[in-house]
mmCIF file of C-alpha atoms in Angstrom:
data_model
loop_
_atom_site.group_PDB
_atom_site.id
_atom_site.type_symbol
_atom_site.label_atom_id
_atom_site.label_comp_id
_atom_site.label_asym_id
_atom_site.label_seq_id
_atom_site.Cartn_x
_atom_site.Cartn_y
_atom_site.Cartn_z
ATOM 1 C CA MET A 10 247.106 148.219 -26.243
ATOM 2 C CA ASN A 11 249.144 145.399 -27.844
ATOM 3 C CA ALA A 12 247.723 146.300 -31.264
ATOM 4 C CA LEU A 13 248.854 149.923 -30.867
ATOM 5 C CA ILE A 14 252.338 148.837 -29.777
ATOM 6 C CA LEU A 15 252.581 146.508 -32.790
ATOM 7 C CA ILE A 16 251.684 149.374 -35.130
ATOM 8 C CA LEU A 17 254.283 151.654 -33.535
ATOM 9 C CA ILE A 18 256.992 148.947 -33.766
ATOM 10 C CA THR A 19 256.182 148.410 -37.444
ATOM 11 C CA LEU A 20 256.371 152.146 -38.119
ATOM 12 C CA GLY A 21 259.723 152.305 -36.328
ATOM 13 C CA ILE A 22 261.217 149.437 -38.341
ATOM 14 C CA SER A 23 259.920 150.842 -41.626
ATOM 15 C CA ALA A 24 261.219 154.326 -40.777
ATOM 16 C CA GLN A 25 264.721 152.894 -40.410
ATOM 17 C CA SER A 26 264.619 151.253 -43.860
ATOM 18 C CA VAL A 27 263.259 154.377 -45.506
ATOM 19 C CA THR A 28 265.842 156.713 -43.926
ATOM 20 C CA LYS A 29 268.675 154.378 -44.942
ATOM 21 C CA LYS A 30 267.402 154.426 -48.529
ATOM 22 C CA ALA A 31 267.037 158.213 -48.488
ATOM 23 C CA TYR A 32 270.537 158.686 -47.062
ATOM 24 C CA ASN A 33 272.098 156.326 -49.599
ATOM 25 C CA ASN A 34 270.299 157.963 -52.524
ATOM 26 C CA LYS A 35 271.519 161.369 -51.398
ATOM 27 C CA LEU A 36 275.136 160.637 -50.482
ATOM 28 C CA HIS A 37 276.103 157.236 -51.950
ATOM 29 C CA GLY A 38 278.525 156.464 -49.131
ATOM 30 C CA GLY A 39 279.259 157.006 -45.457
ATOM 31 C CA ARG A 40 277.483 153.874 -44.289
ATOM 32 C CA PHE A 41 279.811 153.316 -41.328
ATOM 33 C CA PHE A 42 279.334 156.936 -40.265
ATOM 34 C CA PHE A 43 275.551 156.637 -40.557
ATOM 35 C CA SER A 44 275.567 153.446 -38.478
ATOM 36 C CA ALA A 45 277.835 154.978 -35.830
ATOM 37 C CA VAL A 46 275.742 158.116 -35.411
ATOM 38 C CA THR A 47 272.367 156.349 -35.378
ATOM 39 C CA SER A 48 273.636 153.798 -32.837
ATOM 40 C CA PHE A 49 274.956 156.600 -30.624
ATOM 41 C CA ILE A 50 271.669 158.536 -30.840
ATOM 42 C CA SER A 51 269.651 155.459 -29.982
ATOM 43 C CA GLY A 52 271.989 154.486 -27.127
ATOM 44 C CA ALA A 53 271.906 158.017 -25.713
ATOM 45 C CA LEU A 54 268.099 157.985 -25.676
ATOM 46 C CA PHE A 55 268.102 154.680 -23.781
ATOM 47 C CA LEU A 56 270.606 156.160 -21.315
ATOM 48 C CA ILE A 57 268.438 159.246 -20.747
ATOM 49 C CA MET A 58 265.323 157.145 -20.167
ATOM 50 C CA GLY A 59 267.022 154.796 -17.705
ATOM 51 C CA ILE A 60 269.627 156.969 -15.997
ATOM 52 C CA LYS A 61 267.859 157.069 -12.600
ATOM 53 C CA GLY A 62 267.823 153.343 -11.947
ATOM 54 C CA PHE A 63 270.793 152.242 -14.054
ATOM 55 C CA SER A 64 271.952 148.784 -12.901
ATOM 56 C CA VAL A 65 274.549 146.614 -14.667
ATOM 57 C CA ASP A 66 276.154 143.220 -14.038
ATOM 58 C CA LEU A 67 278.554 141.038 -16.049
ATOM 59 C CA GLU A 68 275.821 138.798 -17.449
ATOM 60 C CA LEU A 69 273.946 141.821 -18.784
ATOM 61 C CA VAL A 70 277.132 143.126 -20.434
ATOM 62 C CA LEU A 71 277.589 139.753 -22.146
ATOM 63 C CA TYR A 72 274.004 139.809 -23.423
ATOM 64 C CA SER A 73 274.601 143.355 -24.651
ATOM 65 C CA PHE A 74 277.830 142.412 -26.411
ATOM 66 C CA CYS A 75 276.190 139.464 -28.202
ATOM 67 C CA PHE A 76 273.318 141.684 -29.278
ATOM 68 C CA ALA A 77 275.762 144.359 -30.487
ATOM 69 C CA VAL A 78 277.675 141.875 -32.670
ATOM 70 C CA PHE A 79 274.576 140.623 -34.485
ATOM 71 C CA PHE A 80 272.791 143.974 -34.479
ATOM 72 C CA GLY A 81 275.830 145.639 -36.055
ATOM 73 C CA MET A 82 276.007 142.842 -38.600
ATOM 74 C CA GLY A 83 272.343 143.276 -39.497
ATOM 75 C CA LEU A 84 272.670 147.058 -39.590
ATOM 76 C CA ILE A 85 275.556 147.353 -42.019
ATOM 77 C CA PHE A 86 274.499 144.517 -44.336
ATOM 78 C CA SER A 87 270.939 145.810 -44.400
ATOM 79 C CA PHE A 88 272.348 149.159 -45.475
ATOM 80 C CA LEU A 89 274.483 147.531 -48.183
ATOM 81 C CA ALA A 90 271.554 145.421 -49.429
ATOM 82 C CA ILE A 91 269.277 148.456 -49.696
ATOM 83 C CA ALA A 92 272.039 150.308 -51.553
ATOM 84 C CA SER A 93 272.575 147.511 -54.080
ATOM 85 C CA GLY A 94 269.008 146.304 -54.646
ATOM 86 C CA PRO A 95 265.321 147.263 -54.500
ATOM 87 C CA LEU A 96 263.936 148.384 -51.139
ATOM 88 C CA SER A 97 260.767 146.298 -51.494
ATOM 89 C CA LEU A 98 262.503 142.936 -52.004
ATOM 90 C CA THR A 99 265.235 143.706 -49.483
ATOM 91 C CA SER A 100 262.627 144.600 -46.858
ATOM 92 C CA LEU A 101 260.657 141.446 -47.636
ATOM 93 C CA ILE A 102 263.570 139.081 -47.087
ATOM 94 C CA SER A 103 264.873 141.059 -44.113
ATOM 95 C CA SER A 104 261.435 140.828 -42.522
ATOM 96 C CA PHE A 105 261.659 137.047 -42.707
ATOM 97 C CA SER A 106 264.627 137.306 -40.309
ATOM 98 C CA LEU A 107 262.037 137.473 -37.535
ATOM 99 C CA LEU A 108 261.402 133.782 -38.214
ATOM 100 C CA ILE A 109 264.605 133.119 -36.253
ATOM 101 C CA PRO A 110 263.165 134.318 -32.907
ATOM 102 C CA THR A 111 259.839 132.732 -33.920
ATOM 103 C CA PHE A 112 261.511 129.300 -34.167
ATOM 104 C CA TYR A 113 263.384 130.030 -30.948
ATOM 105 C CA GLY A 114 260.024 130.491 -29.227
ATOM 106 C CA LEU A 115 258.648 127.293 -30.739
ATOM 107 C CA ILE A 116 261.685 125.129 -29.944
ATOM 108 C CA PHE A 117 262.984 126.475 -26.652
ATOM 109 C CA LEU A 118 259.951 128.167 -25.078
ATOM 110 C CA ASP A 119 257.452 125.404 -25.925
ATOM 111 C CA GLU A 120 255.157 127.761 -27.819
ATOM 112 C CA GLN A 121 252.540 125.851 -29.803
ATOM 113 C CA ILE A 122 252.093 125.804 -33.594
ATOM 114 C CA GLY A 123 249.054 124.985 -35.714
ATOM 115 C CA SER A 124 248.610 123.471 -39.154
ATOM 116 C CA PHE A 125 248.552 126.930 -40.765
ATOM 117 C CA PHE A 126 252.169 127.363 -39.704
ATOM 118 C CA PHE A 127 253.268 124.873 -42.356
ATOM 119 C CA ILE A 128 251.142 126.601 -45.008
ATOM 120 C CA GLY A 129 253.000 129.775 -44.092
ATOM 121 C CA LEU A 130 256.338 128.059 -44.572
ATOM 122 C CA GLY A 131 255.240 126.831 -48.003
ATOM 123 C CA LEU A 132 254.203 130.333 -49.033
ATOM 124 C CA LEU A 133 257.527 131.615 -47.741
ATOM 125 C CA ALA A 134 259.450 129.177 -49.943
ATOM 126 C CA ALA A 135 257.330 130.096 -52.975
ATOM 127 C CA SER A 136 257.837 133.791 -52.262
ATOM 128 C CA LEU A 137 261.615 133.501 -52.167
ATOM 129 C CA ILE A 138 261.634 131.607 -55.481
ATOM 130 C CA LEU A 139 259.351 134.089 -57.229
ATOM 131 C CA ILE A 140 261.140 137.249 -56.129
ATOM 132 C CA ASN A 141 264.365 135.894 -57.592
ATOM 133 C CA THR A 142 262.892 135.251 -61.037
ATOM 134 C CA LYS A 143 264.285 137.060 -64.050
ATOM 135 C CA LYS A 144 263.295 140.597 -64.880
ATOM 136 C CA ASP A 145 264.468 142.000 -68.215
ATOM 137 C CA ASN A 146 266.900 139.051 -68.547
ATOM 138 C CA THR A 147 268.610 139.812 -65.251
ATOM 139 C CA THR A 148 268.534 138.248 -61.820
ATOM 140 C CA ALA A 149 269.230 139.647 -58.392
ATOM 141 C CA SER A 150 272.967 140.164 -58.106
ATOM 142 C CA LEU A 151 275.053 137.749 -56.083
ATOM 143 C CA LYS A 152 276.388 140.697 -54.070
ATOM 144 C CA TRP A 153 272.855 141.779 -53.138
ATOM 145 C CA ALA A 154 271.905 138.195 -52.210
ATOM 146 C CA ILE A 155 274.931 137.850 -49.903
ATOM 147 C CA PHE A 156 274.166 141.176 -48.212
ATOM 148 C CA VAL A 157 270.513 140.174 -47.685
ATOM 149 C CA ILE A 158 271.431 136.783 -46.207
ATOM 150 C CA LEU A 159 273.931 138.312 -43.779
ATOM 151 C CA SER A 160 271.398 140.985 -42.829
ATOM 152 C CA PHE A 161 268.814 138.222 -42.308
ATOM 153 C CA ILE A 162 271.117 136.356 -39.898
ATOM 154 C CA GLY A 163 272.163 139.485 -38.017
ATOM 155 C CA ASN A 164 268.679 140.920 -37.563
ATOM 156 C CA GLY A 165 267.081 137.613 -36.612
ATOM 157 C CA THR A 166 269.769 136.585 -34.134
ATOM 158 C CA SER A 167 269.886 140.011 -32.462
ATOM 159 C CA ALA A 168 266.098 139.868 -31.948
ATOM 160 C CA THR A 169 266.527 136.407 -30.412
ATOM 161 C CA VAL A 170 269.210 137.656 -28.001
ATOM 162 C CA GLN A 171 266.877 140.511 -27.087
ATOM 163 C CA LYS A 172 264.116 138.020 -26.274
ATOM 164 C CA MET A 173 266.533 135.863 -24.251
ATOM 165 C CA GLN A 174 267.682 138.847 -22.181
ATOM 166 C CA GLN A 175 264.141 139.879 -21.344
ATOM 167 C CA ILE A 176 263.268 136.339 -20.244
ATOM 168 C CA ALA A 177 266.443 136.025 -18.137
ATOM 169 C CA TYR A 178 265.817 139.380 -16.430
ATOM 170 C CA GLU A 179 262.034 138.954 -16.186
ATOM 171 C CA GLY A 180 261.346 142.049 -18.247
ATOM 172 C CA TYR A 181 263.763 144.337 -16.414
ATOM 173 C CA ASN A 182 267.001 146.148 -17.397
ATOM 174 C CA LYS A 183 265.718 147.033 -20.874
ATOM 175 C CA ASN A 184 267.388 150.430 -20.977
ATOM 176 C CA GLU A 185 270.696 149.209 -19.561
ATOM 177 C CA PHE A 186 270.842 146.287 -21.983
ATOM 178 C CA MET A 187 270.155 148.393 -25.064
ATOM 179 C CA CYS A 188 272.277 151.351 -23.966
ATOM 180 C CA ILE A 189 275.400 149.206 -23.499
ATOM 181 C CA ALA A 190 274.766 147.237 -26.705
ATOM 182 C CA LEU A 191 274.281 150.354 -28.818
ATOM 183 C CA PHE A 192 277.364 152.046 -27.425
ATOM 184 C CA PHE A 193 279.362 148.910 -28.277
ATOM 185 C CA THR A 194 277.956 149.186 -31.813
ATOM 186 C CA ALA A 195 278.641 152.931 -32.033
ATOM 187 C CA ILE A 196 282.267 152.470 -30.941
ATOM 188 C CA PHE A 197 282.885 149.795 -33.589
ATOM 189 C CA PHE A 198 281.350 151.837 -36.395
ATOM 190 C CA THR A 199 283.199 154.967 -35.254
ATOM 191 C CA ILE A 200 286.498 153.099 -35.600
ATOM 192 C CA MET A 201 285.438 151.908 -39.064
ATOM 193 C CA THR A 202 284.415 155.458 -39.996
ATOM 194 C CA PHE A 203 287.852 156.896 -39.231
ATOM 195 C CA ALA A 204 289.514 153.966 -40.977
ATOM 196 C CA LYS A 205 287.404 154.052 -44.163
ATOM 197 C CA GLU A 206 285.427 157.286 -44.423
ATOM 198 C CA LYS A 207 287.365 159.962 -42.545
ATOM 199 C CA GLN A 208 287.540 162.371 -45.477
ATOM 200 C CA HIS A 209 283.751 162.467 -45.919
ATOM 201 C CA ILE A 210 282.643 162.933 -42.289
ATOM 202 C CA LYS A 211 281.811 166.646 -42.537
ATOM 203 C CA GLN A 212 279.876 166.286 -45.782
ATOM 204 C CA ASN A 213 277.893 163.284 -44.520
ATOM 205 C CA ALA A 214 277.118 164.990 -41.203
ATOM 206 C CA ARG A 215 275.948 168.170 -42.915
ATOM 207 C CA SER A 216 273.795 166.464 -45.529
ATOM 208 C CA GLY A 217 272.530 163.426 -43.652
ATOM 209 C CA TRP A 218 271.870 164.632 -40.104
ATOM 210 C CA GLY A 219 268.075 164.555 -40.551
ATOM 211 C CA ALA A 220 267.986 160.951 -41.748
ATOM 212 C CA MET A 221 270.393 159.873 -38.988
ATOM 213 C CA LEU A 222 268.341 161.575 -36.265
ATOM 214 C CA ILE A 223 265.092 159.968 -37.426
ATOM 215 C CA CYS A 224 266.698 156.532 -37.840
ATOM 216 C CA GLY A 225 268.353 156.651 -34.401
ATOM 217 C CA ALA A 226 265.142 157.710 -32.644
ATOM 218 C CA ALA A 227 263.098 155.092 -34.545
ATOM 219 C CA ASN A 228 265.624 152.421 -33.578
ATOM 220 C CA CYS A 229 265.422 153.373 -29.899
ATOM 221 C CA PHE A 230 261.669 153.472 -29.523
ATOM 222 C CA GLY A 231 261.105 150.495 -31.822
ATOM 223 C CA ASN A 232 263.423 148.305 -29.751
ATOM 224 C CA LEU A 233 261.991 149.591 -26.465
ATOM 225 C CA LEU A 234 258.437 148.757 -27.499
ATOM 226 C CA LEU A 235 259.588 145.392 -28.865
ATOM 227 C CA MET A 236 261.023 144.427 -25.489
ATOM 228 C CA ILE A 237 257.920 145.637 -23.668
ATOM 229 C CA LEU A 238 255.641 143.612 -25.940
ATOM 230 C CA SER A 239 257.841 140.500 -25.713
ATOM 231 C CA ASN A 240 256.756 140.102 -22.088
ATOM 232 C CA SER A 241 253.056 139.919 -22.930
ATOM 233 C CA MET A 242 252.903 138.225 -26.360
ATOM 234 C CA PRO A 243 254.388 134.898 -27.579
ATOM 235 C CA ALA A 244 257.318 135.246 -29.978
ATOM 236 C CA SER A 245 255.603 132.964 -32.505
ATOM 237 C CA ILE A 246 252.746 135.485 -32.772
ATOM 238 C CA MET A 247 254.497 138.818 -32.242
ATOM 239 C CA PHE A 248 257.330 138.522 -34.760
ATOM 240 C CA PRO A 249 255.241 137.318 -37.742
ATOM 241 C CA LEU A 250 252.792 140.190 -37.174
ATOM 242 C CA ILE A 251 255.639 142.706 -37.119
ATOM 243 C CA SER A 252 257.039 141.119 -40.285
ATOM 244 C CA ALA A 253 253.741 141.431 -42.139
ATOM 245 C CA GLY A 254 253.316 145.069 -41.179
ATOM 246 C CA GLY A 255 256.893 145.904 -42.139
ATOM 247 C CA ILE A 256 256.572 144.262 -45.538
ATOM 248 C CA ILE A 257 253.357 146.119 -46.370
ATOM 249 C CA LEU A 258 254.668 149.551 -45.325
ATOM 250 C CA SER A 259 258.062 149.135 -47.018
ATOM 251 C CA THR A 260 256.417 147.941 -50.231
ATOM 252 C CA MET A 261 254.077 150.939 -50.299
ATOM 253 C CA VAL A 262 257.009 153.316 -49.784
ATOM 254 C CA SER A 263 259.188 151.632 -52.418
ATOM 255 C CA ILE A 264 256.439 151.653 -55.051
ATOM 256 C CA PHE A 265 254.822 155.040 -54.429
ATOM 257 C CA ILE A 266 257.824 157.102 -53.290
ATOM 258 C CA TYR A 267 260.872 155.459 -54.887
ATOM 259 C CA LYS A 268 258.912 154.294 -57.966
ATOM 260 C CA GLU A 269 260.439 150.825 -57.907
ATOM 261 C CA LYS A 270 258.930 148.432 -60.455
ATOM 262 C CA LEU A 271 258.573 144.703 -59.903
ATOM 263 C CA SER A 272 257.998 142.024 -62.511
ATOM 264 C CA SER A 273 254.719 140.090 -62.315
ATOM 265 C CA PRO A 274 256.325 137.025 -60.666
ATOM 266 C CA GLN A 275 258.142 139.249 -58.173
ATOM 267 C CA PHE A 276 254.908 141.066 -57.309
ATOM 268 C CA ILE A 277 253.150 137.717 -56.813
ATOM 269 C CA GLY A 278 256.095 136.642 -54.657
ATOM 270 C CA LEU A 279 255.635 139.754 -52.563
ATOM 271 C CA ILE A 280 251.940 138.908 -52.064
ATOM 272 C CA PHE A 281 252.911 135.336 -51.136
ATOM 273 C CA GLY A 282 255.403 136.761 -48.648
ATOM 274 C CA ILE A 283 252.709 138.817 -46.949
ATOM 275 C CA GLY A 284 250.434 135.779 -46.953
ATOM 276 C CA SER A 285 253.150 133.620 -45.435
ATOM 277 C CA VAL A 286 253.614 135.790 -42.355
ATOM 278 C CA ILE A 287 249.827 135.949 -41.907
ATOM 279 C CA PHE A 288 249.530 132.156 -41.979
ATOM 280 C CA LEU A 289 252.545 131.810 -39.702
ATOM 281 C CA ASN A 290 250.579 133.846 -37.174
ATOM 282 C CA ILE A 291 247.272 131.922 -37.325
#
């Protein structure tokens, strides 16, 4: 059962990256609107699933707010990174953000590590160096690098807060936690939409509704399954496995659908990246 849940989580995460890329390629703008709508869709689905036994307290609201801050940060900077750089490399580095909750499990939850863990870290370092090597006398732009780093921090920290909430509430209040957090996120991005993108709302809604619907649903069910699995699998095992699956799927999509081309060192770096998350899991 855990293997099936892992596959579904990986598909959900990859679906979000792919729909963001498709939306950006089609419209070249409206990122705040996209983030607002997808957050609202995902939050509404959590509300529908948990409406019968909805229970909220102040501590849960605080967990939700912290998650919303970092989730929103990861969401918008992930979108900007995908828009300004290749999907394959962006997905690779973003997937490494799950090392943050992995280290949280090792340091604060006393989860054990083996010798292969350090091999994984070495492969990770080599991967990051190789994917930033020159291609046709150019390097990854500074703007793209900043977006990826901020996305890395946001995604990794939000996953850690998610893990903390589930531990504190012994696996309960999943729907309430995510519903409140996503509505916080939707409200923020709605304000930003009317401040920055008001004139394009109708066009973006008409042309991008399919991508937004898929992304919102994938976000909801991916996060729900992630919280369910976090109660039965150590963070130091679960997150590296999800990372590996996400990297492989995103790379296949970027190469075969978006026809992205990587230099030989970058391709080797990608292989090292996949190897690193495998060794981090052994």
